[in-house]
Amino acid sequence: MKDFLKNPAIPLNADDMVLDIKQKGVDMRIGLDIASLAYKQQVQKIVLFSGDSDFVPAAKLARREGIDFILDPMWNHIPPDLHEHIDGLRSVCPDPRKSH
């Protein structure tokens, strides 16, 4: 990279590139959105497409505020602590484990 920055005429090819995608803070932002919607009573129901136990605090808060909290883990396993804090569980996409 240093050589390229010094001399941008150096040719680059696909092997010189590395895709570095990092997902930072997405769960936190979704949790804040859930909290905001719940506190402001802007919704009656929230459907979360995830199975991540990071959402336990958001699910608990929403339910305490009277919001129905439905989880769609898209057929993935969900941890017991998350299952304990939801009002419903439903996967609407076809189950990839079943042959058609």
JSON list of N, CA and C in Angstrom, two decimals, residues 19-100:
[
{"chain": "A", "resi": 19, "resn": "LEU", "atom": "N", "xyz": [-11.31, -7.64, 0.74]},
{"chain": "A", "resi": 19, "resn": "LEU", "atom": "CA", "xyz": [-12.57, -7.09, 1.23]},
{"chain": "A", "resi": 19, "resn": "LEU", "atom": "C", "xyz": [-12.60, -7.28, 2.74]},
{"chain": "A", "resi": 20, "resn": "ASP", "atom": "N", "xyz": [-12.70, -6.20, 3.46]},
{"chain": "A", "resi": 20, "resn": "ASP", "atom": "CA", "xyz": [-12.69, -6.24, 4.92]},
{"chain": "A", "resi": 20, "resn": "ASP", "atom": "C", "xyz": [-13.97, -5.58, 5.42]},
{"chain": "A", "resi": 21, "resn": "ILE", "atom": "N", "xyz": [-15.00, -6.41, 5.63]},
{"chain": "A", "resi": 21, "resn": "ILE", "atom": "CA", "xyz": [-16.30, -5.90, 6.07]},
{"chain": "A", "resi": 21, "resn": "ILE", "atom": "C", "xyz": [-16.46, -6.22, 7.54]},
{"chain": "A", "resi": 22, "resn": "LYS", "atom": "N", "xyz": [-16.74, -5.20, 8.32]},
{"chain": "A", "resi": 22, "resn": "LYS", "atom": "CA", "xyz": [-16.95, -5.39, 9.75]},
{"chain": "A", "resi": 22, "resn": "LYS", "atom": "C", "xyz": [-18.32, -4.82, 10.11]},
{"chain": "A", "resi": 23, "resn": "GLN", "atom": "N", "xyz": [-19.04, -5.59, 10.89]},
{"chain": "A", "resi": 23, "resn": "GLN", "atom": "CA", "xyz": [-20.35, -5.17, 11.34]},
{"chain": "A", "resi": 23, "resn": "GLN", "atom": "C", "xyz": [-20.18, -4.71, 12.78]},
{"chain": "A", "resi": 24, "resn": "LYS", "atom": "N", "xyz": [-20.20, -3.42, 12.99]},
{"chain": "A", "resi": 24, "resn": "LYS", "atom": "CA", "xyz": [-19.97, -2.89, 14.33]},
{"chain": "A", "resi": 24, "resn": "LYS", "atom": "C", "xyz": [-21.18, -2.10, 14.80]},
{"chain": "A", "resi": 25, "resn": "GLY", "atom": "N", "xyz": [-21.67, -2.46, 15.95]},
{"chain": "A", "resi": 25, "resn": "GLY", "atom": "CA", "xyz": [-22.71, -1.68, 16.57]},
{"chain": "A", "resi": 25, "resn": "GLY", "atom": "C", "xyz": [-24.11, -1.85, 16.00]},
{"chain": "A", "resi": 26, "resn": "VAL", "atom": "N", "xyz": [-24.29, -2.80, 15.08]},
{"chain": "A", "resi": 26, "resn": "VAL", "atom": "CA", "xyz": [-25.62, -2.96, 14.47]},
{"chain": "A", "resi": 26, "resn": "VAL", "atom": "C", "xyz": [-26.63, -3.43, 15.50]},
{"chain": "A", "resi": 27, "resn": "ASP", "atom": "N", "xyz": [-26.26, -4.44, 16.31]},
{"chain": "A", "resi": 27, "resn": "ASP", "atom": "CA", "xyz": [-27.18, -4.92, 17.34]},
{"chain": "A", "resi": 27, "resn": "ASP", "atom": "C", "xyz": [-27.56, -3.81, 18.31]},
{"chain": "A", "resi": 28, "resn": "MET", "atom": "N", "xyz": [-26.59, -2.99, 18.68]},
{"chain": "A", "resi": 28, "resn": "MET", "atom": "CA", "xyz": [-26.85, -1.88, 19.59]},
{"chain": "A", "resi": 28, "resn": "MET", "atom": "C", "xyz": [-27.84, -0.90, 18.98]},
{"chain": "A", "resi": 29, "resn": "ARG", "atom": "N", "xyz": [-27.64, -0.59, 17.71]},
{"chain": "A", "resi": 29, "resn": "ARG", "atom": "CA", "xyz": [-28.55, 0.36, 17.04]},
{"chain": "A", "resi": 29, "resn": "ARG", "atom": "C", "xyz": [-29.97, -0.20, 16.94]},
{"chain": "A", "resi": 30, "resn": "ILE", "atom": "N", "xyz": [-30.08, -1.48, 16.62]},
{"chain": "A", "resi": 30, "resn": "ILE", "atom": "CA", "xyz": [-31.41, -2.11, 16.56]},
{"chain": "A", "resi": 30, "resn": "ILE", "atom": "C", "xyz": [-32.05, -2.10, 17.94]},
{"chain": "A", "resi": 31, "resn": "GLY", "atom": "N", "xyz": [-31.26, -2.41, 18.96]},
{"chain": "A", "resi": 31, "resn": "GLY", "atom": "CA", "xyz": [-31.78, -2.38, 20.34]},
{"chain": "A", "resi": 31, "resn": "GLY", "atom": "C", "xyz": [-32.27, -0.99, 20.73]},
{"chain": "A", "resi": 32, "resn": "LEU", "atom": "N", "xyz": [-31.54, 0.03, 20.34]},
{"chain": "A", "resi": 32, "resn": "LEU", "atom": "CA", "xyz": [-31.97, 1.41, 20.62]},
{"chain": "A", "resi": 32, "resn": "LEU", "atom": "C", "xyz": [-33.26, 1.75, 19.87]},
{"chain": "A", "resi": 33, "resn": "ASP", "atom": "N", "xyz": [-33.37, 1.28, 18.64]},
{"chain": "A", "resi": 33, "resn": "ASP", "atom": "CA", "xyz": [-34.61, 1.51, 17.88]},
{"chain": "A", "resi": 33, "resn": "ASP", "atom": "C", "xyz": [-35.79, 0.83, 18.56]},
{"chain": "A", "resi": 34, "resn": "ILE", "atom": "N", "xyz": [-35.58, -0.39, 19.02]},
{"chain": "A", "resi": 34, "resn": "ILE", "atom": "CA", "xyz": [-36.65, -1.12, 19.72]},
{"chain": "A", "resi": 34, "resn": "ILE", "atom": "C", "xyz": [-37.06, -0.35, 20.98]},
{"chain": "A", "resi": 35, "resn": "ALA", "atom": "N", "xyz": [-36.07, 0.11, 21.74]},
{"chain": "A", "resi": 35, "resn": "ALA", "atom": "CA", "xyz": [-36.36, 0.87, 22.97]},
{"chain": "A", "resi": 35, "resn": "ALA", "atom": "C", "xyz": [-37.12, 2.15, 22.66]},
{"chain": "A", "resi": 36, "resn": "SER", "atom": "N", "xyz": [-36.69, 2.85, 21.64]},
{"chain": "A", "resi": 36, "resn": "SER", "atom": "CA", "xyz": [-37.35, 4.10, 21.26]},
{"chain": "A", "resi": 36, "resn": "SER", "atom": "C", "xyz": [-38.80, 3.86, 20.85]},
{"chain": "A", "resi": 37, "resn": "LEU", "atom": "N", "xyz": [-39.02, 2.87, 20.02]},
{"chain": "A", "resi": 37, "resn": "LEU", "atom": "CA", "xyz": [-40.39, 2.55, 19.58]},
{"chain": "A", "resi": 37, "resn": "LEU", "atom": "C", "xyz": [-41.27, 2.15, 20.76]},
{"chain": "A", "resi": 38, "resn": "ALA", "atom": "N", "xyz": [-40.68, 1.40, 21.69]},
{"chain": "A", "resi": 38, "resn": "ALA", "atom": "CA", "xyz": [-41.46, 0.94, 22.84]},
{"chain": "A", "resi": 38, "resn": "ALA", "atom": "C", "xyz": [-41.79, 2.09, 23.79]},
{"chain": "A", "resi": 39, "resn": "TYR", "atom": "N", "xyz": [-40.78, 2.90, 24.14]},
{"chain": "A", "resi": 39, "resn": "TYR", "atom": "CA", "xyz": [-41.02, 4.00, 25.07]},
{"chain": "A", "resi": 39, "resn": "TYR", "atom": "C", "xyz": [-42.01, 5.02, 24.52]},
{"chain": "A", "resi": 40, "resn": "LYS", "atom": "N", "xyz": [-41.96, 5.26, 23.23]},
{"chain": "A", "resi": 40, "resn": "LYS", "atom": "CA", "xyz": [-42.86, 6.24, 22.61]},
{"chain": "A", "resi": 40, "resn": "LYS", "atom": "C", "xyz": [-44.21, 5.66, 22.24]},
{"chain": "A", "resi": 41, "resn": "GLN", "atom": "N", "xyz": [-44.38, 4.35, 22.51]},
{"chain": "A", "resi": 41, "resn": "GLN", "atom": "CA", "xyz": [-45.64, 3.66, 22.20]},
{"chain": "A", "resi": 41, "resn": "GLN", "atom": "C", "xyz": [-46.03, 3.88, 20.73]},
{"chain": "A", "resi": 42, "resn": "GLN", "atom": "N", "xyz": [-45.06, 3.81, 19.83]},
{"chain": "A", "resi": 42, "resn": "GLN", "atom": "CA", "xyz": [-45.30, 4.03, 18.42]},
{"chain": "A", "resi": 42, "resn": "GLN", "atom": "C", "xyz": [-45.74, 2.77, 17.68]},
{"chain": "A", "resi": 43, "resn": "VAL", "atom": "N", "xyz": [-45.60, 1.62, 18.32]},
{"chain": "A", "resi": 43, "resn": "VAL", "atom": "CA", "xyz": [-45.99, 0.35, 17.70]},
{"chain": "A", "resi": 43, "resn": "VAL", "atom": "C", "xyz": [-46.70, -0.51, 18.73]},
{"chain": "A", "resi": 44, "resn": "GLN", "atom": "N", "xyz": [-47.45, -1.47, 18.24]},
{"chain": "A", "resi": 44, "resn": "GLN", "atom": "CA", "xyz": [-48.09, -2.45, 19.12]},
{"chain": "A", "resi": 44, "resn": "GLN", "atom": "C", "xyz": [-47.36, -3.78, 19.10]},
{"chain": "A", "resi": 45, "resn": "LYS", "atom": "N", "xyz": [-46.62, -4.01, 18.01]},
{"chain": "A", "resi": 45, "resn": "LYS", "atom": "CA", "xyz": [-45.94, -5.29, 17.85]},
{"chain": "A", "resi": 45, "resn": "LYS", "atom": "C", "xyz": [-44.60, -5.05, 17.14]},
{"chain": "A", "resi": 46, "resn": "ILE", "atom": "N", "xyz": [-43.60, -5.79, 17.57]},
{"chain": "A", "resi": 46, "resn": "ILE", "atom": "CA", "xyz": [-42.29, -5.77, 16.92]},
{"chain": "A", "resi": 46, "resn": "ILE", "atom": "C", "xyz": [-41.97, -7.19, 16.51]},
{"chain": "A", "resi": 47, "resn": "VAL", "atom": "N", "xyz": [-41.55, -7.36, 15.26]},
{"chain": "A", "resi": 47, "resn": "VAL", "atom": "CA", "xyz": [-41.08, -8.65, 14.76]},
{"chain": "A", "resi": 47, "resn": "VAL", "atom": "C", "xyz": [-39.59, -8.51, 14.48]},
{"chain": "A", "resi": 48, "resn": "LEU", "atom": "N", "xyz": [-38.80, -9.30, 15.18]},
{"chain": "A", "resi": 48, "resn": "LEU", "atom": "CA", "xyz": [-37.35, -9.26, 15.02]},
{"chain": "A", "resi": 48, "resn": "LEU", "atom": "C", "xyz": [-36.90, -10.50, 14.28]},
{"chain": "A", "resi": 49, "resn": "PHE", "atom": "N", "xyz": [-36.17, -10.31, 13.20]},
{"chain": "A", "resi": 49, "resn": "PHE", "atom": "CA", "xyz": [-35.60, -11.42, 12.44]},
{"chain": "A", "resi": 49, "resn": "PHE", "atom": "C", "xyz": [-34.18, -11.64, 12.91]},
{"chain": "A", "resi": 50, "resn": "SER", "atom": "N", "xyz": [-34.03, -12.45, 13.93]},
{"chain": "A", "resi": 50, "resn": "SER", "atom": "CA", "xyz": [-32.72, -12.73, 14.51]},
{"chain": "A", "resi": 50, "resn": "SER", "atom": "C", "xyz": [-32.89, -13.84, 15.54]},
{"chain": "A", "resi": 51, "resn": "GLY", "atom": "N", "xyz": [-31.80, -14.33, 16.02]},
{"chain": "A", "resi": 51, "resn": "GLY", "atom": "CA", "xyz": [-31.83, -15.29, 17.12]},
{"chain": "A", "resi": 51, "resn": "GLY", "atom": "C", "xyz": [-30.72, -14.99, 18.09]},
{"chain": "A", "resi": 52, "resn": "ASP", "atom": "N", "xyz": [-30.26, -13.78, 18.05]},
{"chain": "A", "resi": 52, "resn": "ASP", "atom": "CA", "xyz": [-29.10, -13.35, 18.83]},
{"chain": "A", "resi": 52, "resn": "ASP", "atom": "C", "xyz": [-29.51, -12.98, 20.25]},
{"chain": "A", "resi": 53, "resn": "SER", "atom": "N", "xyz": [-28.84, -13.58, 21.23]},
{"chain": "A", "resi": 53, "resn": "SER", "atom": "CA", "xyz": [-29.18, -13.29, 22.63]},
{"chain": "A", "resi": 53, "resn": "SER", "atom": "C", "xyz": [-28.82, -11.86, 23.03]},
{"chain": "A", "resi": 54, "resn": "ASP", "atom": "N", "xyz": [-28.11, -11.13, 22.17]},
{"chain": "A", "resi": 54, "resn": "ASP", "atom": "CA", "xyz": [-27.83, -9.72, 22.45]},
{"chain": "A", "resi": 54, "resn": "ASP", "atom": "C", "xyz": [-29.12, -8.91, 22.53]},
{"chain": "A", "resi": 55, "resn": "PHE", "atom": "N", "xyz": [-30.22, -9.45, 22.00]},
{"chain": "A", "resi": 55, "resn": "PHE", "atom": "CA", "xyz": [-31.48, -8.72, 21.98]},
{"chain": "A", "resi": 55, "resn": "PHE", "atom": "C", "xyz": [-32.36, -8.98, 23.20]},
{"chain": "A", "resi": 56, "resn": "VAL", "atom": "N", "xyz": [-31.87, -9.76, 24.16]},
{"chain": "A", "resi": 56, "resn": "VAL", "atom": "CA", "xyz": [-32.67, -10.04, 25.36]},
{"chain": "A", "resi": 56, "resn": "VAL", "atom": "C", "xyz": [-33.07, -8.75, 26.08]},
{"chain": "A", "resi": 57, "resn": "PRO", "atom": "N", "xyz": [-32.15, -7.82, 26.36]},
{"chain": "A", "resi": 57, "resn": "PRO", "atom": "CA", "xyz": [-32.57, -6.59, 27.05]},
{"chain": "A", "resi": 57, "resn": "PRO", "atom": "C", "xyz": [-33.62, -5.80, 26.27]},
{"chain": "A", "resi": 58, "resn": "ALA", "atom": "N", "xyz": [-33.48, -5.72, 24.96]},
{"chain": "A", "resi": 58, "resn": "ALA", "atom": "CA", "xyz": [-34.46, -4.98, 24.16]},
{"chain": "A", "resi": 58, "resn": "ALA", "atom": "C", "xyz": [-35.81, -5.68, 24.18]},
{"chain": "A", "resi": 59, "resn": "ALA", "atom": "N", "xyz": [-35.82, -7.01, 24.09]},
{"chain": "A", "resi": 59, "resn": "ALA", "atom": "CA", "xyz": [-37.07, -7.76, 24.14]},
{"chain": "A", "resi": 59, "resn": "ALA", "atom": "C", "xyz": [-37.76, -7.58, 25.49]},
{"chain": "A", "resi": 60, "resn": "LYS", "atom": "N", "xyz": [-37.00, -7.65, 26.56]},
{"chain": "A", "resi": 60, "resn": "LYS", "atom": "CA", "xyz": [-37.57, -7.47, 27.90]},
{"chain": "A", "resi": 60, "resn": "LYS", "atom": "C", "xyz": [-38.18, -6.08, 28.05]},
{"chain": "A", "resi": 61, "resn": "LEU", "atom": "N", "xyz": [-37.46, -5.07, 27.58]},
{"chain": "A", "resi": 61, "resn": "LEU", "atom": "CA", "xyz": [-37.94, -3.70, 27.69]},
{"chain": "A", "resi": 61, "resn": "LEU", "atom": "C", "xyz": [-39.23, -3.52, 26.90]},
{"chain": "A", "resi": 62, "resn": "ALA", "atom": "N", "xyz": [-39.24, -4.01, 25.67]},
{"chain": "A", "resi": 62, "resn": "ALA", "atom": "CA", "xyz": [-40.44, -3.87, 24.84]},
{"chain": "A", "resi": 62, "resn": "ALA", "atom": "C", "xyz": [-41.64, -4.53, 25.50]},
{"chain": "A", "resi": 63, "resn": "ARG", "atom": "N", "xyz": [-41.45, -5.71, 26.02]},
{"chain": "A", "resi": 63, "resn": "ARG", "atom": "CA", "xyz": [-42.56, -6.41, 26.66]},
{"chain": "A", "resi": 63, "resn": "ARG", "atom": "C", "xyz": [-43.04, -5.69, 27.92]},
{"chain": "A", "resi": 64, "resn": "ARG", "atom": "N", "xyz": [-42.10, -5.12, 28.69]},
{"chain": "A", "resi": 64, "resn": "ARG", "atom": "CA", "xyz": [-42.50, -4.34, 29.88]},
{"chain": "A", "resi": 64, "resn": "ARG", "atom": "C", "xyz": [-43.33, -3.13, 29.48]},
{"chain": "A", "resi": 65, "resn": "GLU", "atom": "N", "xyz": [-43.09, -2.60, 28.28]},
{"chain": "A", "resi": 65, "resn": "GLU", "atom": "CA", "xyz": [-43.84, -1.45, 27.78]},
{"chain": "A", "resi": 65, "resn": "GLU", "atom": "C", "xyz": [-45.13, -1.86, 27.07]},
{"chain": "A", "resi": 66, "resn": "GLY", "atom": "N", "xyz": [-45.47, -3.15, 27.12]},
{"chain": "A", "resi": 66, "resn": "GLY", "atom": "CA", "xyz": [-46.74, -3.62, 26.55]},
{"chain": "A", "resi": 66, "resn": "GLY", "atom": "C", "xyz": [-46.70, -3.95, 25.07]},
{"chain": "A", "resi": 67, "resn": "ILE", "atom": "N", "xyz": [-45.51, -4.05, 24.50]},
{"chain": "A", "resi": 67, "resn": "ILE", "atom": "CA", "xyz": [-45.36, -4.36, 23.08]},
{"chain": "A", "resi": 67, "resn": "ILE", "atom": "C", "xyz": [-45.29, -5.87, 22.90]},
{"chain": "A", "resi": 68, "resn": "ASP", "atom": "N", "xyz": [-46.04, -6.42, 21.94]},
{"chain": "A", "resi": 68, "resn": "ASP", "atom": "CA", "xyz": [-45.90, -7.84, 21.59]},
{"chain": "A", "resi": 68, "resn": "ASP", "atom": "C", "xyz": [-44.57, -7.99, 20.86]},
{"chain": "A", "resi": 69, "resn": "PHE", "atom": "N", "xyz": [-43.75, -8.88, 21.34]},
{"chain": "A", "resi": 69, "resn": "PHE", "atom": "CA", "xyz": [-42.42, -9.07, 20.75]},
{"chain": "A", "resi": 69, "resn": "PHE", "atom": "C", "xyz": [-42.35, -10.46, 20.13]},
{"chain": "A", "resi": 70, "resn": "ILE", "atom": "N", "xyz": [-42.34, -10.48, 18.81]},
{"chain": "A", "resi": 70, "resn": "ILE", "atom": "CA", "xyz": [-42.34, -11.73, 18.05]},
{"chain": "A", "resi": 70, "resn": "ILE", "atom": "C", "xyz": [-40.95, -11.93, 17.45]},
{"chain": "A", "resi": 71, "resn": "LEU", "atom": "N", "xyz": [-40.49, -13.16, 17.48]},
{"chain": "A", "resi": 71, "resn": "LEU", "atom": "CA", "xyz": [-39.16, -13.48, 16.97]},
{"chain": "A", "resi": 71, "resn": "LEU", "atom": "C", "xyz": [-39.27, -14.43, 15.79]},
{"chain": "A", "resi": 72, "resn": "ASP", "atom": "N", "xyz": [-38.58, -14.11, 14.70]},
{"chain": "A", "resi": 72, "resn": "ASP", "atom": "CA", "xyz": [-38.44, -15.02, 13.57]},
{"chain": "A", "resi": 72, "resn": "ASP", "atom": "C", "xyz": [-36.96, -15.31, 13.41]},
{"chain": "A", "resi": 73, "resn": "PRO", "atom": "N", "xyz": [-36.50, -16.46, 13.92]},
{"chain": "A", "resi": 73, "resn": "PRO", "atom": "CA", "xyz": [-35.08, -16.79, 13.82]},
{"chain": "A", "resi": 73, "resn": "PRO", "atom": "C", "xyz": [-34.71, -17.46, 12.50]},
{"chain": "A", "resi": 74, "resn": "MET", "atom": "N", "xyz": [-35.65, -17.48, 11.56]},
{"chain": "A", "resi": 74, "resn": "MET", "atom": "CA", "xyz": [-35.42, -18.10, 10.25]},
{"chain": "A", "resi": 74, "resn": "MET", "atom": "C", "xyz": [-34.90, -19.52, 10.41]},
{"chain": "A", "resi": 75, "resn": "TRP", "atom": "N", "xyz": [-35.55, -20.28, 11.27]},
{"chain": "A", "resi": 75, "resn": "TRP", "atom": "CA", "xyz": [-35.29, -21.69, 11.52]},
{"chain": "A", "resi": 75, "resn": "TRP", "atom": "C", "xyz": [-33.98, -21.96, 12.27]},
{"chain": "A", "resi": 76, "resn": "ASN", "atom": "N", "xyz": [-33.32, -20.93, 12.73]},
{"chain": "A", "resi": 76, "resn": "ASN", "atom": "CA", "xyz": [-32.08, -21.13, 13.49]},
{"chain": "A", "resi": 76, "resn": "ASN", "atom": "C", "xyz": [-32.40, -21.32, 14.96]},
{"chain": "A", "resi": 77, "resn": "HIS", "atom": "N", "xyz": [-31.48, -21.93, 15.66]},
{"chain": "A", "resi": 77, "resn": "HIS", "atom": "CA", "xyz": [-31.60, -22.14, 17.11]},
{"chain": "A", "resi": 77, "resn": "HIS", "atom": "C", "xyz": [-31.58, -20.79, 17.82]},
{"chain": "A", "resi": 78, "resn": "ILE", "atom": "N", "xyz": [-32.41, -20.66, 18.85]},
{"chain": "A", "resi": 78, "resn": "ILE", "atom": "CA", "xyz": [-32.34, -19.45, 19.68]},
{"chain": "A", "resi": 78, "resn": "ILE", "atom": "C", "xyz": [-32.00, -19.86, 21.11]},
{"chain": "A", "resi": 79, "resn": "PRO", "atom": "N", "xyz": [-31.22, -19.06, 21.79]},
{"chain": "A", "resi": 79, "resn": "PRO", "atom": "CA", "xyz": [-30.84, -19.40, 23.16]},
{"chain": "A", "resi": 79, "resn": "PRO", "atom": "C", "xyz": [-32.06, -19.32, 24.09]},
{"chain": "A", "resi": 80, "resn": "PRO", "atom": "N", "xyz": [-32.07, -20.17, 25.13]},
{"chain": "A", "resi": 80, "resn": "PRO", "atom": "CA", "xyz": [-33.21, -20.19, 26.06]},
{"chain": "A", "resi": 80, "resn": "PRO", "atom": "C", "xyz": [-33.51, -18.84, 26.70]},
{"chain": "A", "resi": 81, "resn": "ASP", "atom": "N", "xyz": [-32.48, -18.04, 26.99]},
{"chain": "A", "resi": 81, "resn": "ASP", "atom": "CA", "xyz": [-32.75, -16.74, 27.64]},
{"chain": "A", "resi": 81, "resn": "ASP", "atom": "C", "xyz": [-33.50, -15.79, 26.71]},
{"chain": "A", "resi": 82, "resn": "LEU", "atom": "N", "xyz": [-33.28, -15.90, 25.41]},
{"chain": "A", "resi": 82, "resn": "LEU", "atom": "CA", "xyz": [-34.05, -15.07, 24.47]},
{"chain": "A", "resi": 82, "resn": "LEU", "atom": "C", "xyz": [-35.47, -15.62, 24.34]},
{"chain": "A", "resi": 83, "resn": "HIS", "atom": "N", "xyz": [-35.59, -16.94, 24.27]},
{"chain": "A", "resi": 83, "resn": "HIS", "atom": "CA", "xyz": [-36.92, -17.55, 24.13]},
{"chain": "A", "resi": 83, "resn": "HIS", "atom": "C", "xyz": [-37.82, -17.16, 25.30]},
{"chain": "A", "resi": 84, "resn": "GLU", "atom": "N", "xyz": [-37.23, -17.01, 26.46]},
{"chain": "A", "resi": 84, "resn": "GLU", "atom": "CA", "xyz": [-37.97, -16.64, 27.67]},
{"chain": "A", "resi": 84, "resn": "GLU", "atom": "C", "xyz": [-38.59, -15.24, 27.58]},
{"chain": "A", "resi": 85, "resn": "HIS", "atom": "N", "xyz": [-38.04, -14.37, 26.75]},
{"chain": "A", "resi": 85, "resn": "HIS", "atom": "CA", "xyz": [-38.47, -12.97, 26.72]},
{"chain": "A", "resi": 85, "resn": "HIS", "atom": "C", "xyz": [-39.15, -12.56, 25.42]},
{"chain": "A", "resi": 86, "resn": "ILE", "atom": "N", "xyz": [-39.82, -13.51, 24.77]},
{"chain": "A", "resi": 86, "resn": "ILE", "atom": "CA", "xyz": [-40.58, -13.18, 23.56]},
{"chain": "A", "resi": 86, "resn": "ILE", "atom": "C", "xyz": [-42.03, -13.60, 23.76]},
{"chain": "A", "resi": 87, "resn": "ASP", "atom": "N", "xyz": [-42.91, -13.01, 22.97]},
{"chain": "A", "resi": 87, "resn": "ASP", "atom": "CA", "xyz": [-44.32, -13.36, 23.05]},
{"chain": "A", "resi": 87, "resn": "ASP", "atom": "C", "xyz": [-44.72, -14.40, 22.00]},
{"chain": "A", "resi": 88, "resn": "GLY", "atom": "N", "xyz": [-43.92, -14.53, 20.96]},
{"chain": "A", "resi": 88, "resn": "GLY", "atom": "CA", "xyz": [-44.24, -15.49, 19.92]},
{"chain": "A", "resi": 88, "resn": "GLY", "atom": "C", "xyz": [-43.01, -15.84, 19.12]},
{"chain": "A", "resi": 89, "resn": "LEU", "atom": "N", "xyz": [-43.05, -17.00, 18.51]},
{"chain": "A", "resi": 89, "resn": "LEU", "atom": "CA", "xyz": [-41.94, -17.50, 17.71]},
{"chain": "A", "resi": 89, "resn": "LEU", "atom": "C", "xyz": [-42.51, -18.04, 16.42]},
{"chain": "A", "resi": 90, "resn": "ARG", "atom": "N", "xyz": [-42.03, -17.51, 15.30]},
{"chain": "A", "resi": 90, "resn": "ARG", "atom": "CA", "xyz": [-42.56, -17.96, 14.02]},
{"chain": "A", "resi": 90, "resn": "ARG", "atom": "C", "xyz": [-41.53, -17.71, 12.93]},
{"chain": "A", "resi": 91, "resn": "SER", "atom": "N", "xyz": [-41.26, -18.74, 12.14]},
{"chain": "A", "resi": 91, "resn": "SER", "atom": "CA", "xyz": [-40.40, -18.59, 10.97]},
{"chain": "A", "resi": 91, "resn": "SER", "atom": "C", "xyz": [-41.29, -18.70, 9.74]},
{"chain": "A", "resi": 92, "resn": "VAL", "atom": "N", "xyz": [-41.28, -17.67, 8.91]},
{"chain": "A", "resi": 92, "resn": "VAL", "atom": "CA", "xyz": [-42.18, -17.63, 7.76]},
{"chain": "A", "resi": 92, "resn": "VAL", "atom": "C", "xyz": [-41.52, -18.06, 6.46]},
{"chain": "A", "resi": 93, "resn": "CYS", "atom": "N", "xyz": [-40.20, -18.05, 6.41]},
{"chain": "A", "resi": 93, "resn": "CYS", "atom": "CA", "xyz": [-39.53, -18.51, 5.19]},
{"chain": "A", "resi": 93, "resn": "CYS", "atom": "C", "xyz": [-39.50, -20.04, 5.19]},
{"chain": "A", "resi": 94, "resn": "PRO", "atom": "N", "xyz": [-39.37, -20.66, 4.01]},
{"chain": "A", "resi": 94, "resn": "PRO", "atom": "CA", "xyz": [-39.31, -22.12, 3.97]},
{"chain": "A", "resi": 94, "resn": "PRO", "atom": "C", "xyz": [-38.14, -22.66, 4.78]},
{"chain": "A", "resi": 95, "resn": "ASP", "atom": "N", "xyz": [-38.38, -23.78, 5.45]},
{"chain": "A", "resi": 95, "resn": "ASP", "atom": "CA", "xyz": [-37.34, -24.40, 6.26]},
{"chain": "A", "resi": 95, "resn": "ASP", "atom": "C", "xyz": [-36.31, -25.04, 5.33]},
{"chain": "A", "resi": 96, "resn": "PRO", "atom": "N", "xyz": [-35.08, -24.52, 5.32]},
{"chain": "A", "resi": 96, "resn": "PRO", "atom": "CA", "xyz": [-34.06, -25.07, 4.42]},
{"chain": "A", "resi": 96, "resn": "PRO", "atom": "C", "xyz": [-33.64, -26.49, 4.79]},
{"chain": "A", "resi": 97, "resn": "ARG", "atom": "N", "xyz": [-33.99, -26.95, 5.98]},
{"chain": "A", "resi": 97, "resn": "ARG", "atom": "CA", "xyz": [-33.61, -28.29, 6.41]},
{"chain": "A", "resi": 97, "resn": "ARG", "atom": "C", "xyz": [-34.52, -29.36, 5.81]},
{"chain": "A", "resi": 98, "resn": "LYS", "atom": "N", "xyz": [-35.67, -28.93, 5.30]},
{"chain": "A", "resi": 98, "resn": "LYS", "atom": "CA", "xyz": [-36.63, -29.88, 4.73]},
{"chain": "A", "resi": 98, "resn": "LYS", "atom": "C", "xyz": [-36.45, -29.91, 3.22]},
{"chain": "A", "resi": 99, "resn": "SER", "atom": "N", "xyz": [-36.44, -31.10, 2.68]},
{"chain": "A", "resi": 99, "resn": "SER", "atom": "CA", "xyz": [-36.32, -31.21, 1.22]},
{"chain": "A", "resi": 99, "resn": "SER", "atom": "C", "xyz": [-37.69, -31.01, 0.59]},
{"chain": "A", "resi": 100, "resn": "HIS", "atom": "N", "xyz": [-37.70, -30.42, -0.60]},
{"chain": "A", "resi": 100, "resn": "HIS", "atom": "CA", "xyz": [-38.97, -30.13, -1.27]},
{"chain": "A", "resi": 100, "resn": "HIS", "atom": "C", "xyz": [-39.21, -31.11, -2.38]}
]
